[in-house]
Amino acid sequence: QGCALLVTSRKKFALPGLAEKNLDVLPLEDASELLLEICGRIGDHAEKLAKLCGCLPIALRNAAYALKESPNMSPEGYIKRLADASKRLELVEASFSTSYDLLTPELQRLWSKLSVFPADFDLDGAAAVWDIEETGAEDALGELLRWSLVDYLPSAAGEGGRYKLHDLARDFAESRLDAADIEQAKLRHSQHYRDMLSETDEHFLRDKDGVLKGLKLFDKERANIQSGQSWAETNQEKTSAAIDLSKSYPDAGAHVLDLRLSPREKITWLDAAVRACRSSND
């Protein structure tokens, strides 16, 4: 007669004979079903509410029970409340706090700064935002992976994978940063992806193969590049660094942007650059 021991843990660990299974968020259909099982009156709003919860089981349960225990609250009204990041954060505060409080102060600071990434990112990006060497960044990311605070997306080639924070984890991480740290991290993020945009253009201009390589790199980092430009554009009145970045973003990807931005998007970038030039008498 054999037996098995089932262990659940947020922290990853290794043991002889251990068969590890990483649980992802629920598929949208299953997430909607879970909401309806707990509170049937959610009805046709289940899919939208599931998306706001990031299909995270604990957030789904907390949201469904909030509606079940408050019959006077309409699903539509609750969904409007959850549009506020601070309200969404209440759904997972206790869960993330448990892991966050066990981190060293330095790891807490580093993890919180990852909230500046709007989408997945690579090791270079994390090292740039943290302003540390890649080896140190890799070690820190490995520790955050062990605590299930960061997801890892392996590449098809087996190396150079990417990292990602769940949407609600990003909200929680940002809530732990003060304004100065957030701005510093966003500045480094914007600078790094301006340089990344310049790299895409260098590939593009090299040769036929380089054109495809440059476009592929842009597509992979598009969300980060656009976020970096947006931060620079909206912070011109706060710092001269944002002015310089606003001026340099359109030129950094002059050729790639012709194929990847719509005319309306490119006009917005160029308009921001013009305003930056005028404000600095350039």
GROMACS .gro file of C-alpha atoms in nm:
model
  282
    1GLN     CA    1   0.000   0.000   0.000
    2GLY     CA    2   0.139   0.337  -0.097
    3CYS     CA    3   0.055   0.685   0.023
    4ALA     CA    4   0.108   1.042  -0.086
    5LEU     CA    5   0.151   1.369   0.098
    6LEU     CA    6   0.008   1.683  -0.057
    7VAL     CA    7   0.178   2.007   0.050
    8THR     CA    8   0.075   2.357  -0.059
    9SER     CA    9   0.314   2.646  -0.014
   10ARG     CA   10   0.380   2.992  -0.151
   11LYS     CA   11   0.752   2.931  -0.101
   12LYS     CA   12   0.919   2.695  -0.346
   13PHE     CA   13   1.143   2.421  -0.205
   14ALA     CA   14   1.306   2.097  -0.318
   15LEU     CA   15   1.287   1.751  -0.158
   16PRO     CA   16   1.386   1.402  -0.281
   17GLY     CA   17   1.093   1.251  -0.469
   18LEU     CA   18   0.897   1.575  -0.477
   19ALA     CA   19   0.672   1.620  -0.781
   20GLU     CA   20   0.628   1.995  -0.811
   21LYS     CA   21   0.322   2.156  -0.968
   22ASN     CA   22   0.299   2.532  -1.007
   23LEU     CA   23  -0.060   2.658  -1.002
   24ASP     CA   24  -0.144   2.942  -1.237
   25VAL     CA   25  -0.442   3.174  -1.219
   26LEU     CA   26  -0.774   3.024  -1.326
   27PRO     CA   27  -0.890   3.032  -1.688
   28LEU     CA   28  -1.148   3.307  -1.736
   29GLU     CA   29  -1.434   3.059  -1.778
   30ASP     CA   30  -1.347   2.878  -1.452
   31ALA     CA   31  -1.297   3.208  -1.269
   32SER     CA   32  -1.645   3.323  -1.375
   33GLU     CA   33  -1.790   2.989  -1.266
   34LEU     CA   34  -1.630   3.020  -0.921
   35LEU     CA   35  -1.783   3.366  -0.874
   36LEU     CA   36  -2.128   3.238  -0.969
   37GLU     CA   37  -2.101   2.933  -0.742
   38ILE     CA   38  -2.049   3.161  -0.443
   39CYS     CA   39  -2.285   3.442  -0.542
   40GLY     CA   40  -2.527   3.362  -0.822
   41ARG     CA   41  -2.665   3.715  -0.847
   42ILE     CA   42  -2.338   3.831  -1.003
   43GLY     CA   43  -2.492   3.694  -1.323
   44ASP     CA   44  -2.373   3.847  -1.649
   45HIS     CA   45  -2.115   4.057  -1.464
   46ALA     CA   46  -1.906   3.751  -1.374
   47GLU     CA   47  -1.657   3.779  -1.660
   48LYS     CA   48  -1.585   4.147  -1.602
   49LEU     CA   49  -1.547   4.093  -1.228
   50ALA     CA   50  -1.317   3.796  -1.289
   51LYS     CA   51  -1.091   4.012  -1.506
   52LEU     CA   52  -1.073   4.282  -1.238
   53CYS     CA   53  -0.968   4.008  -0.992
   54GLY     CA   54  -0.699   3.894  -1.234
   55CYS     CA   55  -0.857   3.545  -1.218
   56LEU     CA   56  -0.669   3.497  -0.890
   57PRO     CA   57  -0.862   3.246  -0.674
   58ILE     CA   58  -0.826   3.431  -0.343
   59ALA     CA   59  -0.934   3.760  -0.502
   60LEU     CA   60  -1.228   3.589  -0.672
   61ARG     CA   61  -1.347   3.434  -0.347
   62ASN     CA   62  -1.313   3.757  -0.151
   63ALA     CA   63  -1.500   3.955  -0.419
   64ALA     CA   64  -1.781   3.699  -0.443
   65TYR     CA   65  -1.826   3.681  -0.066
   66ALA     CA   66  -1.825   4.060  -0.040
   67LEU     CA   67  -2.129   4.065  -0.268
   68LYS     CA   68  -2.291   3.764  -0.102
   69GLU     CA   69  -2.264   3.925   0.243
   70SER     CA   70  -2.391   4.263   0.122
   71PRO     CA   71  -2.718   4.200  -0.064
   72ASN     CA   72  -2.780   4.574  -0.089
   73MET     CA   73  -2.466   4.617  -0.303
   74SER     CA   74  -2.518   4.570  -0.677
   75PRO     CA   75  -2.259   4.384  -0.889
   76GLU     CA   76  -2.238   4.691  -1.115
   77GLY     CA   77  -2.162   4.918  -0.819
   78TYR     CA   78  -1.900   4.681  -0.681
   79ILE     CA   79  -1.728   4.658  -1.019
   80LYS     CA   80  -1.710   5.038  -1.031
   81ARG     CA   81  -1.547   5.037  -0.687
   82LEU     CA   82  -1.286   4.786  -0.802
   83ALA     CA   83  -1.181   5.018  -1.083
   84ASP     CA   84  -0.985   5.192  -0.803
   85ALA     CA   85  -0.654   5.008  -0.750
   86SER     CA   86  -0.670   5.063  -0.374
   87LYS     CA   87  -1.005   4.882  -0.361
   88ARG     CA   88  -0.871   4.590  -0.566
   89LEU     CA   89  -0.579   4.575  -0.327
   90GLU     CA   90  -0.812   4.499  -0.037
   91LEU     CA   91  -0.894   4.164  -0.202
   92VAL     CA   92  -0.538   4.034  -0.169
   93GLU     CA   93  -0.380   4.248   0.105
   94ALA     CA   94  -0.359   3.970   0.363
   95SER     CA   95  -0.232   3.710   0.118
   96PHE     CA   96   0.053   3.917  -0.025
   97SER     CA   97   0.142   4.067   0.314
   98THR     CA   98   0.220   3.719   0.447
   99SER     CA   99   0.496   3.667   0.191
  100TYR     CA  100   0.610   4.031   0.180
  101ASP     CA  101   0.665   4.049   0.556
  102LEU     CA  102   0.899   3.749   0.541
  103LEU     CA  103   1.132   3.920   0.293
  104THR     CA  104   1.439   4.111   0.401
  105PRO     CA  105   1.400   4.491   0.384
  106GLU     CA  106   1.625   4.498   0.076
  107LEU     CA  107   1.417   4.238  -0.108
  108GLN     CA  108   1.100   4.424  -0.011
  109ARG     CA  109   1.244   4.740  -0.166
  110LEU     CA  110   1.356   4.562  -0.483
  111TRP     CA  111   1.029   4.376  -0.533
  112SER     CA  112   0.827   4.693  -0.488
  113LYS     CA  113   1.026   4.866  -0.761
  114LEU     CA  114   0.924   4.597  -1.009
  115SER     CA  115   0.578   4.754  -1.003
  116VAL     CA  116   0.701   5.004  -1.265
  117PHE     CA  117   0.687   4.733  -1.533
  118PRO     CA  118   0.347   4.737  -1.708
  119ALA     CA  119   0.407   4.392  -1.857
  120ASP     CA  120   0.671   4.118  -1.858
  121PHE     CA  121   1.039   4.212  -1.852
  122ASP     CA  122   1.383   4.054  -1.878
  123LEU     CA  123   1.683   4.039  -1.647
  124ASP     CA  124   1.842   4.348  -1.808
  125GLY     CA  125   1.530   4.550  -1.737
  126ALA     CA  126   1.520   4.452  -1.370
  127ALA     CA  127   1.892   4.526  -1.327
  128ALA     CA  128   1.845   4.869  -1.487
  129VAL     CA  129   1.550   4.965  -1.265
  130TRP     CA  130   1.733   4.839  -0.956
  131ASP     CA  131   2.063   4.996  -1.069
  132ILE     CA  132   2.260   4.682  -0.978
  133GLU     CA  133   2.474   4.426  -1.164
  134GLU     CA  134   2.299   4.147  -1.354
  135THR     CA  135   2.436   3.878  -1.122
  136GLY     CA  136   2.286   4.047  -0.818
  137ALA     CA  137   1.959   4.105  -1.005
  138GLU     CA  138   1.941   3.737  -1.104
  139ASP     CA  139   1.994   3.628  -0.743
  140ALA     CA  140   1.726   3.868  -0.616
  141LEU     CA  141   1.477   3.755  -0.881
  142GLY     CA  142   1.549   3.393  -0.791
  143GLU     CA  143   1.464   3.463  -0.427
  144LEU     CA  144   1.142   3.643  -0.526
  145LEU     CA  145   1.053   3.345  -0.746
  146ARG     CA  146   1.096   3.116  -0.445
  147TRP     CA  147   0.838   3.323  -0.257
  148SER     CA  148   0.601   3.315  -0.557
  149LEU     CA  149   0.604   3.695  -0.578
  150VAL     CA  150   0.728   3.693  -0.938
  151ASP     CA  151   0.632   3.463  -1.225
  152TYR     CA  152   0.897   3.328  -1.464
  153LEU     CA  153   0.822   3.270  -1.832
  154PRO     CA  154   1.095   3.048  -1.987
  155SER     CA  155   1.194   3.118  -2.345
  156ALA     CA  156   1.152   2.856  -2.616
  157ALA     CA  157   1.531   2.842  -2.649
  158GLY     CA  158   1.569   2.759  -2.281
  159GLU     CA  159   1.751   3.078  -2.182
  160GLY     CA  160   1.679   3.447  -2.150
  161GLY     CA  161   1.331   3.400  -2.006
  162ARG     CA  162   1.110   3.679  -1.885
  163TYR     CA  163   0.958   3.777  -1.551
  164LYS     CA  164   0.615   3.913  -1.466
  165LEU     CA  165   0.409   4.038  -1.173
  166HIS     CA  166   0.042   3.952  -1.148
  167ASP     CA  167  -0.171   4.266  -1.189
  168LEU     CA  168  -0.282   4.259  -0.824
  169ALA     CA  169   0.074   4.188  -0.707
  170ARG     CA  170   0.180   4.499  -0.902
  171ASP     CA  171  -0.083   4.706  -0.720
  172PHE     CA  172   0.037   4.571  -0.385
  173ALA     CA  173   0.406   4.626  -0.466
  174GLU     CA  174   0.349   4.986  -0.574
  175SER     CA  175   0.155   5.057  -0.254
  176ARG     CA  176   0.472   4.977  -0.058
  177LEU     CA  177   0.685   5.242  -0.232
  178ASP     CA  178   0.707   5.607  -0.135
  179ALA     CA  179   0.672   5.872  -0.403
  180ALA     CA  180   1.048   5.936  -0.434
  181ASP     CA  181   1.128   5.568  -0.490
  182ILE     CA  182   0.851   5.534  -0.747
  183GLU     CA  183   0.976   5.831  -0.948
  184GLN     CA  184   1.336   5.712  -0.932
  185ALA     CA  185   1.238   5.364  -1.053
  186LYS     CA  186   1.021   5.504  -1.333
  187LEU     CA  187   1.301   5.734  -1.447
  188ARG     CA  188   1.545   5.440  -1.472
  189HIS     CA  189   1.276   5.237  -1.647
  190SER     CA  190   1.219   5.515  -1.901
  191GLN     CA  191   1.593   5.558  -1.964
  192HIS     CA  192   1.649   5.185  -2.011
  193TYR     CA  193   1.370   5.144  -2.264
  194ARG     CA  194   1.474   5.457  -2.455
  195ASP     CA  195   1.808   5.281  -2.495
  196MET     CA  196   1.628   4.959  -2.586
  197LEU     CA  197   1.432   5.148  -2.854
  198SER     CA  198   1.759   5.281  -2.992
  199GLU     CA  199   1.887   4.923  -3.007
  200THR     CA  200   1.586   4.816  -3.213
  201ASP     CA  201   1.668   5.090  -3.465
  202GLU     CA  202   2.034   4.985  -3.481
  203HIS     CA  203   1.928   4.630  -3.570
  204PHE     CA  204   1.680   4.767  -3.824
  205LEU     CA  205   1.948   4.963  -4.010
  206ARG     CA  206   2.209   4.684  -4.011
  207ASP     CA  207   2.087   4.449  -4.284
  208LYS     CA  208   1.786   4.247  -4.402
  209ASP     CA  209   1.802   4.010  -4.105
  210GLY     CA  210   1.847   4.306  -3.874
  211VAL     CA  211   1.517   4.458  -3.989
  212LEU     CA  212   1.326   4.154  -3.861
  213LYS     CA  213   1.537   4.136  -3.546
  214GLY     CA  214   1.472   4.503  -3.467
  215LEU     CA  215   1.098   4.472  -3.521
  216LYS     CA  216   1.083   4.153  -3.315
  217LEU     CA  217   1.267   4.321  -3.027
  218PHE     CA  218   1.033   4.620  -3.042
  219ASP     CA  219   0.727   4.395  -3.037
  220LYS     CA  220   0.860   4.211  -2.732
  221GLU     CA  221   0.928   4.532  -2.540
  222ARG     CA  222   0.649   4.747  -2.683
  223ALA     CA  223   0.453   4.785  -2.357
  224ASN     CA  224   0.767   4.889  -2.167
  225ILE     CA  225   0.885   5.127  -2.441
  226GLN     CA  226   0.548   5.299  -2.460
  227SER     CA  227   0.527   5.321  -2.082
  228GLY     CA  228   0.875   5.478  -2.069
  229GLN     CA  229   0.784   5.741  -2.328
  230SER     CA  230   0.454   5.813  -2.154
  231TRP     CA  231   0.627   5.872  -1.821
  232ALA     CA  232   0.871   6.114  -1.983
  233GLU     CA  233   0.590   6.300  -2.161
  234THR     CA  234   0.380   6.347  -1.846
  235ASN     CA  235   0.671   6.448  -1.620
  236GLN     CA  236   0.833   6.723  -1.826
  237GLU     CA  237   0.742   6.988  -1.570
  238LYS     CA  238   0.893   6.790  -1.283
  239THR     CA  239   1.242   6.701  -1.400
  240SER     CA  240   1.492   6.793  -1.670
  241ALA     CA  241   1.561   6.422  -1.722
  242ALA     CA  242   1.202   6.377  -1.844
  243ILE     CA  243   1.251   6.667  -2.085
  244ASP     CA  244   1.563   6.504  -2.231
  245LEU     CA  245   1.387   6.170  -2.261
  246SER     CA  246   1.085   6.325  -2.433
  247LYS     CA  247   1.317   6.479  -2.690
  248SER     CA  248   1.513   6.159  -2.751
  249TYR     CA  249   1.238   5.894  -2.769
  250PRO     CA  250   1.115   5.973  -3.126
  251ASP     CA  251   1.470   5.985  -3.265
  252ALA     CA  252   1.579   5.671  -3.080
  253GLY     CA  253   1.341   5.458  -3.287
  254ALA     CA  254   1.295   5.679  -3.593
  255HIS     CA  255   1.281   5.393  -3.845
  256VAL     CA  256   1.115   5.121  -3.638
  257LEU     CA  257   0.845   5.361  -3.518
  258ASP     CA  258   0.739   5.427  -3.878
  259LEU     CA  259   0.633   5.063  -3.899
  260ARG     CA  260   0.503   5.014  -3.547
  261LEU     CA  261   0.321   5.334  -3.441
  262SER     CA  262   0.008   5.465  -3.605
  263PRO     CA  263   0.038   5.822  -3.742
  264ARG     CA  264  -0.174   5.946  -3.451
  265GLU     CA  265   0.057   5.778  -3.196
  266LYS     CA  266   0.369   5.911  -3.364
  267ILE     CA  267   0.226   6.265  -3.373
  268THR     CA  268   0.173   6.240  -2.995
  269TRP     CA  269   0.539   6.143  -2.944
  270LEU     CA  270   0.662   6.420  -3.174
  271ASP     CA  271   0.436   6.678  -3.009
  272ALA     CA  272   0.582   6.584  -2.669
  273ALA     CA  273   0.931   6.625  -2.812
  274VAL     CA  274   0.848   6.969  -2.952
  275ARG     CA  275   0.710   7.084  -2.617
  276ALA     CA  276   1.023   6.953  -2.444
  277CYS     CA  277   1.246   7.142  -2.688
  278ARG     CA  278   1.053   7.466  -2.637
  279SER     CA  279   1.057   7.439  -2.259
  280SER     CA  280   1.437   7.390  -2.263
  281ASN     CA  281   1.506   7.651  -2.533
  282ASP     CA  282   1.651   7.379  -2.755
   0.00000   0.00000   0.00000
